[in-house]
PDB file of C-alpha atoms in Angstrom:
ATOM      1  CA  UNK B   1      -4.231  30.164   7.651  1.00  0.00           C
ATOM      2  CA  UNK B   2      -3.010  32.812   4.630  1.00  0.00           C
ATOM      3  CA  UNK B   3      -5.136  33.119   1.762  1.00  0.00           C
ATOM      4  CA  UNK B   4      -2.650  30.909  -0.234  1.00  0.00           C
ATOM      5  CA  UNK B   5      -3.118  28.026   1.619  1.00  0.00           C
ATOM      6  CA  UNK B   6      -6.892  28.539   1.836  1.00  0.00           C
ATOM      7  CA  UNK B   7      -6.759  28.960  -2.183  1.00  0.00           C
ATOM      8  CA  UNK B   8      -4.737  25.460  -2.252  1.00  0.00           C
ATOM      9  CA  UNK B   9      -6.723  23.704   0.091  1.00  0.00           C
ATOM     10  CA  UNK B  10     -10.130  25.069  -2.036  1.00  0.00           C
ATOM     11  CA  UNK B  11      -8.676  24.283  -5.268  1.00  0.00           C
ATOM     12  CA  UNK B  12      -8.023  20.344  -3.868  1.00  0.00           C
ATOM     13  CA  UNK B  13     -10.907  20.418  -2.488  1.00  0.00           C
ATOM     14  CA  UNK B  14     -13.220  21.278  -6.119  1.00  0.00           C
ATOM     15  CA  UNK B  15     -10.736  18.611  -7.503  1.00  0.00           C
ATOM     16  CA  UNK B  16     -11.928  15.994  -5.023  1.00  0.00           C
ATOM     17  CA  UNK B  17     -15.476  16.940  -5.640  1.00  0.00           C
ATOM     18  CA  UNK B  18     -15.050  16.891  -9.572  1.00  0.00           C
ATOM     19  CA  UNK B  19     -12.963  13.438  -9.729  1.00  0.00           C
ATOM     20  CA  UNK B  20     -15.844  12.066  -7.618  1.00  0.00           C
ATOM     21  CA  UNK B  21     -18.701  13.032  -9.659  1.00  0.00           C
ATOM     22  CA  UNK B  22     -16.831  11.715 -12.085  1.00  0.00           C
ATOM     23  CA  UNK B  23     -15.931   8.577 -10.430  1.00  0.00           C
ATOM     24  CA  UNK B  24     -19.589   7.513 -10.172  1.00  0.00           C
ATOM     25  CA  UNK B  25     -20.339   7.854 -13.976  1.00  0.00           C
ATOM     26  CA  UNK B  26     -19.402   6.055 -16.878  1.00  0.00           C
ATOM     27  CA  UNK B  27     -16.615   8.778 -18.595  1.00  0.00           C
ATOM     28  CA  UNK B  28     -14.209   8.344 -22.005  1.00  0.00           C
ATOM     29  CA  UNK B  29     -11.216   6.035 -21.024  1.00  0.00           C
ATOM     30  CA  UNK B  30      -8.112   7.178 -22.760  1.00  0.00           C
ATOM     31  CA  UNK B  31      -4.930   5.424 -21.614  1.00  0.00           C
ATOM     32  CA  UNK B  32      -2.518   7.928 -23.537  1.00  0.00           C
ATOM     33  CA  UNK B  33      -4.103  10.810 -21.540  1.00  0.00           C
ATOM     34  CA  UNK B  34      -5.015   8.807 -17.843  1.00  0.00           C
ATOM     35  CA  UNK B  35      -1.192  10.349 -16.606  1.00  0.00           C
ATOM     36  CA  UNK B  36      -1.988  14.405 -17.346  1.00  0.00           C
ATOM     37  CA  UNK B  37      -4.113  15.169 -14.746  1.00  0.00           C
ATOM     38  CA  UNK B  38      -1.442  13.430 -12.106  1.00  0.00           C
ATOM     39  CA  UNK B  39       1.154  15.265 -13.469  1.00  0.00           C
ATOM     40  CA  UNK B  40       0.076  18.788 -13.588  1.00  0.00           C
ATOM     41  CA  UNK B  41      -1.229  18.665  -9.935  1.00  0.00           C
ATOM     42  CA  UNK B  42       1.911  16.886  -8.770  1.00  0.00           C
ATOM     43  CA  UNK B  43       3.768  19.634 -10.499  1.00  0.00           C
ATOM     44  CA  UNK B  44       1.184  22.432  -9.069  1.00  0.00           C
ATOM     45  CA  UNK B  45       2.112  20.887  -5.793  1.00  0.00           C
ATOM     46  CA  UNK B  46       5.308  21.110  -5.632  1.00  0.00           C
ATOM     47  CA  UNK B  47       5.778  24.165  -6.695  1.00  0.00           C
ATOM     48  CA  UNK B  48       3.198  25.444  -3.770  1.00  0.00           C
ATOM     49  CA  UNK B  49       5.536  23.097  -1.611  1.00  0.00           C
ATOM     50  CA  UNK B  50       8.762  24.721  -2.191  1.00  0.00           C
ATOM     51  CA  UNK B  51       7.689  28.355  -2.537  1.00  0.00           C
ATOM     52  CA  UNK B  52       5.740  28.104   0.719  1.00  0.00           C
ATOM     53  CA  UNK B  53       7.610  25.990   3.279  1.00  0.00           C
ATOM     54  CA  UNK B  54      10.830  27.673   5.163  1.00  0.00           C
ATOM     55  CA  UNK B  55      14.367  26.513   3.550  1.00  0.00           C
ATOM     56  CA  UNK B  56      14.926  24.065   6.938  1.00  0.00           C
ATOM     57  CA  UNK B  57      16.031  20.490   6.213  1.00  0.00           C
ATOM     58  CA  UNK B  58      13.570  17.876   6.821  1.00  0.00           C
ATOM     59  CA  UNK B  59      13.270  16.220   9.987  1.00  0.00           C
ATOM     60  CA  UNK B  60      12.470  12.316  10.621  1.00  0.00           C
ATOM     61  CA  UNK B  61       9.161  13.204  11.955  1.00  0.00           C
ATOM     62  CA  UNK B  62       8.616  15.509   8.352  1.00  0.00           C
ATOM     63  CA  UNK B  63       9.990  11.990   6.480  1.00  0.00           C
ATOM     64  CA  UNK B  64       7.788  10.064   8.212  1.00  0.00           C
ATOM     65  CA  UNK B  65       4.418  11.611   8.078  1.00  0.00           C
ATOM     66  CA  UNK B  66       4.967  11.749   4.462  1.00  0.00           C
ATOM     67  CA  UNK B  67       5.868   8.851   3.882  1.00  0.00           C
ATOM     68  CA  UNK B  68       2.147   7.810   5.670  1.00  0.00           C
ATOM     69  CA  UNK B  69       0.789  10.366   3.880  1.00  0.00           C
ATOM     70  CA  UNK B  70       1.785   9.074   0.382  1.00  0.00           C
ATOM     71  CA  UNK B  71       1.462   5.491   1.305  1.00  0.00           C
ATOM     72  CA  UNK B  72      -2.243   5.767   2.226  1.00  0.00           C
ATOM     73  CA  UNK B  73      -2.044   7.614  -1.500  1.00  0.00           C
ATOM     74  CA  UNK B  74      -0.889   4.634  -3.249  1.00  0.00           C
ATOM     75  CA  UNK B  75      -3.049   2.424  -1.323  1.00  0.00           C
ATOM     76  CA  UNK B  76      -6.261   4.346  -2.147  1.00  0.00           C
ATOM     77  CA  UNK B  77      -5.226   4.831  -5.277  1.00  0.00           C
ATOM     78  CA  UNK B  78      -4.645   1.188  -5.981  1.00  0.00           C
ATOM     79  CA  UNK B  79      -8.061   0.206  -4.523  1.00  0.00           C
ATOM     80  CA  UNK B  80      -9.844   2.845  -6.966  1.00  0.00           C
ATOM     81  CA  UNK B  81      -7.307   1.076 -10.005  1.00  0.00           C
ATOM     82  CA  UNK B  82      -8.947  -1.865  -9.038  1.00  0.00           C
ATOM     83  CA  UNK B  83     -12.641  -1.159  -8.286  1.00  0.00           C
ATOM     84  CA  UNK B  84     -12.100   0.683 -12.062  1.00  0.00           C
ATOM     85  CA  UNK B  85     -15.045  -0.872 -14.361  1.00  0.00           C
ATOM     86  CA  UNK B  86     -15.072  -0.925 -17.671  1.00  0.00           C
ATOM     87  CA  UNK B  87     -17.385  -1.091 -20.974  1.00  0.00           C
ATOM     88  CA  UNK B  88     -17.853  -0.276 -24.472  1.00  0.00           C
ATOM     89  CA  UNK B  89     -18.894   3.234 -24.716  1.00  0.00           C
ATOM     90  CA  UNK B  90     -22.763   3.081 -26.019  1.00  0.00           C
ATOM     91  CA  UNK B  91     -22.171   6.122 -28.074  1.00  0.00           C
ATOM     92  CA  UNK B  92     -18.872   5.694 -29.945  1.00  0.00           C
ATOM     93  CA  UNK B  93     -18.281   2.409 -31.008  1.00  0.00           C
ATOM     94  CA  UNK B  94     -15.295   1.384 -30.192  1.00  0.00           C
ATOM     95  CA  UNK B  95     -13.882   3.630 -27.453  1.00  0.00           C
ATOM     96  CA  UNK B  96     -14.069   2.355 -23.713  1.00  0.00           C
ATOM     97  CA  UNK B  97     -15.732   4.411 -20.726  1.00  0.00           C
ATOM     98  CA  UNK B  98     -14.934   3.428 -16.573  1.00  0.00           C
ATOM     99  CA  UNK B  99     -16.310   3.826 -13.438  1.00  0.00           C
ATOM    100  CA  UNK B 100     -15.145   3.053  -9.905  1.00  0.00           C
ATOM    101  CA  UNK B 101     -18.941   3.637  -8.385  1.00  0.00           C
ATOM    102  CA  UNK B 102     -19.615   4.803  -4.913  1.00  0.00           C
ATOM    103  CA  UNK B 103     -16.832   2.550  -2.656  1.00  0.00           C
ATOM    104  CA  UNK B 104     -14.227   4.175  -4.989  1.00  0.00           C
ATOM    105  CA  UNK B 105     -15.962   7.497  -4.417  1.00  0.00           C
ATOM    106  CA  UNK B 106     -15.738   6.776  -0.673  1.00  0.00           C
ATOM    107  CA  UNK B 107     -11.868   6.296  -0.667  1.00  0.00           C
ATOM    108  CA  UNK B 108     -11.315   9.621  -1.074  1.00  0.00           C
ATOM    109  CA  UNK B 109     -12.674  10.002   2.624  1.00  0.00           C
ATOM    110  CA  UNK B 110     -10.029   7.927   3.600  1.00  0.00           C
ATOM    111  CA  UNK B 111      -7.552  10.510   2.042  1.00  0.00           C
ATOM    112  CA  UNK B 112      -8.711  13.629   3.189  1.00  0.00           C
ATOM    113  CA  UNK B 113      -9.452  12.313   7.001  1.00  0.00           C
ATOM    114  CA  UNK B 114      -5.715  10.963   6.451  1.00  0.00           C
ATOM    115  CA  UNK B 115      -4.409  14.567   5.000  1.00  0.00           C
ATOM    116  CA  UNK B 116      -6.479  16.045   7.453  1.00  0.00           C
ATOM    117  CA  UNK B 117      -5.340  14.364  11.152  1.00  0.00           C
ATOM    118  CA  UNK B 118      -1.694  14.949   9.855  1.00  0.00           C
ATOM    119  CA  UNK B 119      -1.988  18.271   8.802  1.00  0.00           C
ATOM    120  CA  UNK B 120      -3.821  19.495  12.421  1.00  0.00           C
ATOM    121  CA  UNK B 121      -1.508  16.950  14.060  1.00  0.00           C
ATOM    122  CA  UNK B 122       2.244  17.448  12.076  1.00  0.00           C
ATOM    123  CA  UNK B 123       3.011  20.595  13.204  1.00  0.00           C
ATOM    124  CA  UNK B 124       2.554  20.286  16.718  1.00  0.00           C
ATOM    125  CA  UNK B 125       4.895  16.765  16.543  1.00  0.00           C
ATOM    126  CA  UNK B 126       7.214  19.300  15.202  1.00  0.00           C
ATOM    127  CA  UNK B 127       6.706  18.106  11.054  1.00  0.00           C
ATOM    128  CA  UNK B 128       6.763  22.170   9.425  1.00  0.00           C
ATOM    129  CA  UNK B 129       5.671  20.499   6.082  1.00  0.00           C
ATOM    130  CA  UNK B 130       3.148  18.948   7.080  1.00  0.00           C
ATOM    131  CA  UNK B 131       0.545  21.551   6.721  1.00  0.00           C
ATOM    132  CA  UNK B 132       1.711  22.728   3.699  1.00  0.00           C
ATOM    133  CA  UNK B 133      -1.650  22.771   1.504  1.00  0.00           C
ATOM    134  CA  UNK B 134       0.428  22.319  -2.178  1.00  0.00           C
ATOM    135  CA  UNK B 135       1.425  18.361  -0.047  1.00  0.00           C
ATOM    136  CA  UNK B 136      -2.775  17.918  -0.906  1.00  0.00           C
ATOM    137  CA  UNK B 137      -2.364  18.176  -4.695  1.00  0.00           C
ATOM    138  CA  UNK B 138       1.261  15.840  -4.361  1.00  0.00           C
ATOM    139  CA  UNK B 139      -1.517  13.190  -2.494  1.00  0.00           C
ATOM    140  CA  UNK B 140      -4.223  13.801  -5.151  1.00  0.00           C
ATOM    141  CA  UNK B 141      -1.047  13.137  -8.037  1.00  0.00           C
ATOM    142  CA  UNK B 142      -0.192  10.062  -6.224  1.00  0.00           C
ATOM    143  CA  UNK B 143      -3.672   8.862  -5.973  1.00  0.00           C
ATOM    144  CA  UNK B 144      -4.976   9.600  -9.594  1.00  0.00           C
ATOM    145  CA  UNK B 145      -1.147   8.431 -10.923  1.00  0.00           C
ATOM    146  CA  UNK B 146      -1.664   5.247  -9.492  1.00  0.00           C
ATOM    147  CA  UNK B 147      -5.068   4.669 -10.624  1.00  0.00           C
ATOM    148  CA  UNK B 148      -4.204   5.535 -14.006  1.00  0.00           C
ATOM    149  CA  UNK B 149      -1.818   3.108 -14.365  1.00  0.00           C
ATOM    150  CA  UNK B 150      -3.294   0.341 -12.832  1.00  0.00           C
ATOM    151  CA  UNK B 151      -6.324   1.154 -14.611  1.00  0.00           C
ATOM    152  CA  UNK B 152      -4.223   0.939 -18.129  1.00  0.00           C
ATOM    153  CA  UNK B 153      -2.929  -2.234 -17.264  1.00  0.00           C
ATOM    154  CA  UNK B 154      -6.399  -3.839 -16.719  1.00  0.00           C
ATOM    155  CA  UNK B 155      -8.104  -2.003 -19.411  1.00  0.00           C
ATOM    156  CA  UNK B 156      -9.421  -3.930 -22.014  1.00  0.00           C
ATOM    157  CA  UNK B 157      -7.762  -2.487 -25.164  1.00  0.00           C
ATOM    158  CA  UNK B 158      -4.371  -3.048 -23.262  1.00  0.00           C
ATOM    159  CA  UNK B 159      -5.102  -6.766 -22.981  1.00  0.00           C
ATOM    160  CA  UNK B 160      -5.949  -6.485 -26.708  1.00  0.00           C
ATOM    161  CA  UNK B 161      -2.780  -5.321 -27.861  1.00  0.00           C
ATOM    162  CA  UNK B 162      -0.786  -7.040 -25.784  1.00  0.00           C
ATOM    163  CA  UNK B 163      -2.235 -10.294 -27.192  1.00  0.00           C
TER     164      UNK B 163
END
């Protein structure tokens, strides 16, 4: 393992930790700005991706371990959308605050043991990509993107101005 890819996988890994602490309290909802964190690490990613994997074409076994990979994304990251709480915040009137409590916490388990198997596992089915730690912060994009906007759809203020 370089120091790059132990820097990536350290850097997902404190990103993990900090969207679960902040999963199990109540934090400021704020539709417009639920998409930045997705997009910079998606971005971040992909980057890390392209710089650090060799210029071969993909292989089906590459397509379809990420395709698994970023389906068990969207799945977690549709559970957390849903398991998203909300209330008023009790310190600025008017302004909402969410939660997804410990079972949302605990589907990011289900990520990393999924990013995890397939990166010890990908390269010896012949997937080269599939250990490439920047394909962590694509998964962590996918995740947060999806809860974001299936959070924004159920949040309360979006039910208020859509009526």
């Amino acid at each position: 393992m370089t120091m790059q890819m132990l820097g990536m996988a350290v850097l997902a890994l404190a990103v993990v930790a900090l969207l679960i602490w902040r999963q199990l309290r109540w934090t400021r909802f704020d539709a417009a700005r639920a998409l930045r964190l997705p997009l910079v690490l998606g971005a971040l990613g992909l980057v890390e991706v392209t710089t650090s994997t060799k210029t071969r074409a993909l292989t089906a076994v590459d397509l379809t371990l990420l395709a698994a990979e970023l389906a068990v994304a969207l799945a977690v990251g549709a559970g957390m959308g849903r398991l998203t709480v909300f209330r008023l915040s009790p310190t600025a009137p008017g302004r909402w605050q969410t939660r997804t409590g410990w079972l949302g916490a605990a589907l990011w388990l289900v990520l990393i043991v999924v990013r995890v198997g397939i990166s010890a596992a990908g390269p010896a089915l012949g997937a080269h990509i599939a250990a490439a730690s920047g394909l962590s912060l694509v998964l962590l994009a996918a995740t947060r993107g999806t809860t974001a906007l299936i959070a924004r759809t159920r949040a309360p203020q979006a039910a208020l101005l859509s009526a």
